[in-house]
Amino acid sequence: MPTYIKKYNRLDALLTLRGFACLMVVIIHCAPPRKSIIYKGFDVSWLMFSHGAIAVWILFVLSGYLMGKAFYAQRYAADIVGVMSFWRNRTLRIFPLYYFAVLILSIFVYPEVINFDNWGYLLRIFTFTYHPYIGIETVKFNDVFWSLSTEVQFYIFVPFVYTLIQNIFHKSNKIFIIILIIFGGTFIFRSLLWINFKTQINQDMGYAFKYWYTPLIVNLDLFLCGFLVNEFLINQQQNLNQIKSLIIKYFAAILIIVLYLFSAYHLYHQELWNLPNRNGGWRTSTTILILQPLTAIITSFFIFAFEKDIYGDFNKHEKLSLSAILNNPLRILEVIGNLSYGIYIWHMPIITRTYDIFTSEIPIEAFYIRLTATLILSTILATVTYYLVELPFSKWKIYQNTNSQGIKFPISKRKSSSDD
């Protein structure tokens, strides 16, 4: 006889954070010129436009955590069958919408990429090795695709990372060693990049993308920091009482807000973002060396704070629906997170095609019109492709289930919104 499992209609904090990060990206891409929001003589424009890189880094940390959780919670076994199932499910999650978008965008938005001379770019797009500045002369395409390439490259190594950690670093005292190695190694690598390419990175966005922003190796601390949160959750010694747990959650949320404000202020006032004579690139050692590991630590702490009481609880969370939102209105915050993949893919080409349409003599008015139009259109497109492309393919995913005692059930087909 099947056992009844009570499902809780609670807010998914990680899905909400993912939606927030997605909105950060859309907002910065729609951003108006500087000094567009003036209050009593003070320019407060920076409050609206956080560092877009911070949003992408948050998404990388979340991805690292969820990919690690898939193995730690035994949705996949660390054997040939389990690893192949993991890669198969990642393919079903990413590839269908990605290649559908490539087809649509190549025909209707960026047709120049189909020209024979640009097939090298097309090959890089198809093989997840793309970033906007891979050639001497850039060919315009959907710039955000670079992050999807970096994520897919990380997916290849996830099973090996899990096996390595389990065999060598599983004891809690050794986890701190691997954390020091990760942060130390990436800090040294970024420092060498900064020393050797400081002028190029400062003056040319192409160099910043090619050498510092897009490569997997310079983003490993983000992915792995999120990945290792699973170790701390597995090895947590005691459950805190409800009040202490709530305090930790509030503190984690406050840290995310502080990160947003600090990075926004730094981008606007130290990097002098969006000045007419600033054509791109990142210009400060703080951005190059500090903000990235800081984002990894704060986001990882946020994950730990909100997952520690429900870790591994795949089946007790009520699926997001209109009924669930009516019973818990806070869950409306999850909607953007649930559609974030589609919104992330579609918003940039929408901006490309509508930027000159949604305009105004008043910069802030143009921004609000452009942002509203982009959010509406990208959400509509994301919703359509979610039901027509993402969901149908997600039904073919397979997982290796376990019961509460860790006993494995046969592999079965099952759809879950947690596997992102």
XYZ file of C-alpha atoms in Angstrom, residues 15 18-19 22 26 93 97 320 332-347 375-376 378-387 390-391 420:
39
model
C 13.684 29.284 -7.479
C 17.004 32.375 -9.701
C 14.095 34.540 -10.859
C 17.208 36.610 -14.196
C 17.053 41.778 -18.058
C 16.783 20.044 -20.082
C 14.950 24.970 -26.151
C 3.661 25.424 -8.393
C 4.017 34.088 -7.209
C 7.689 35.046 -6.792
C 8.568 31.610 -8.188
C 6.922 32.250 -11.556
C 9.868 34.156 -13.029
C 12.235 31.520 -11.644
C 10.219 28.750 -13.251
C 10.307 30.538 -16.610
C 13.822 31.921 -16.158
C 15.479 29.711 -18.766
C 13.126 30.908 -21.486
C 13.177 34.539 -20.346
C 16.962 34.465 -20.219
C 17.171 33.141 -23.776
C 14.503 35.347 -25.368
C 14.974 38.743 -23.697
C 9.444 41.447 -19.701
C 5.976 40.968 -21.177
C 9.928 37.446 -23.131
C 7.566 36.032 -20.491
C 4.959 35.241 -23.157
C 7.574 33.562 -25.356
C 9.066 31.728 -22.370
C 5.617 30.468 -21.344
C 4.836 29.239 -24.855
C 8.178 27.465 -25.240
C 7.954 26.121 -21.687
C 4.778 24.213 -22.533
C 10.573 22.253 -22.304
C 7.803 20.218 -20.676
C 17.104 22.326 -12.851
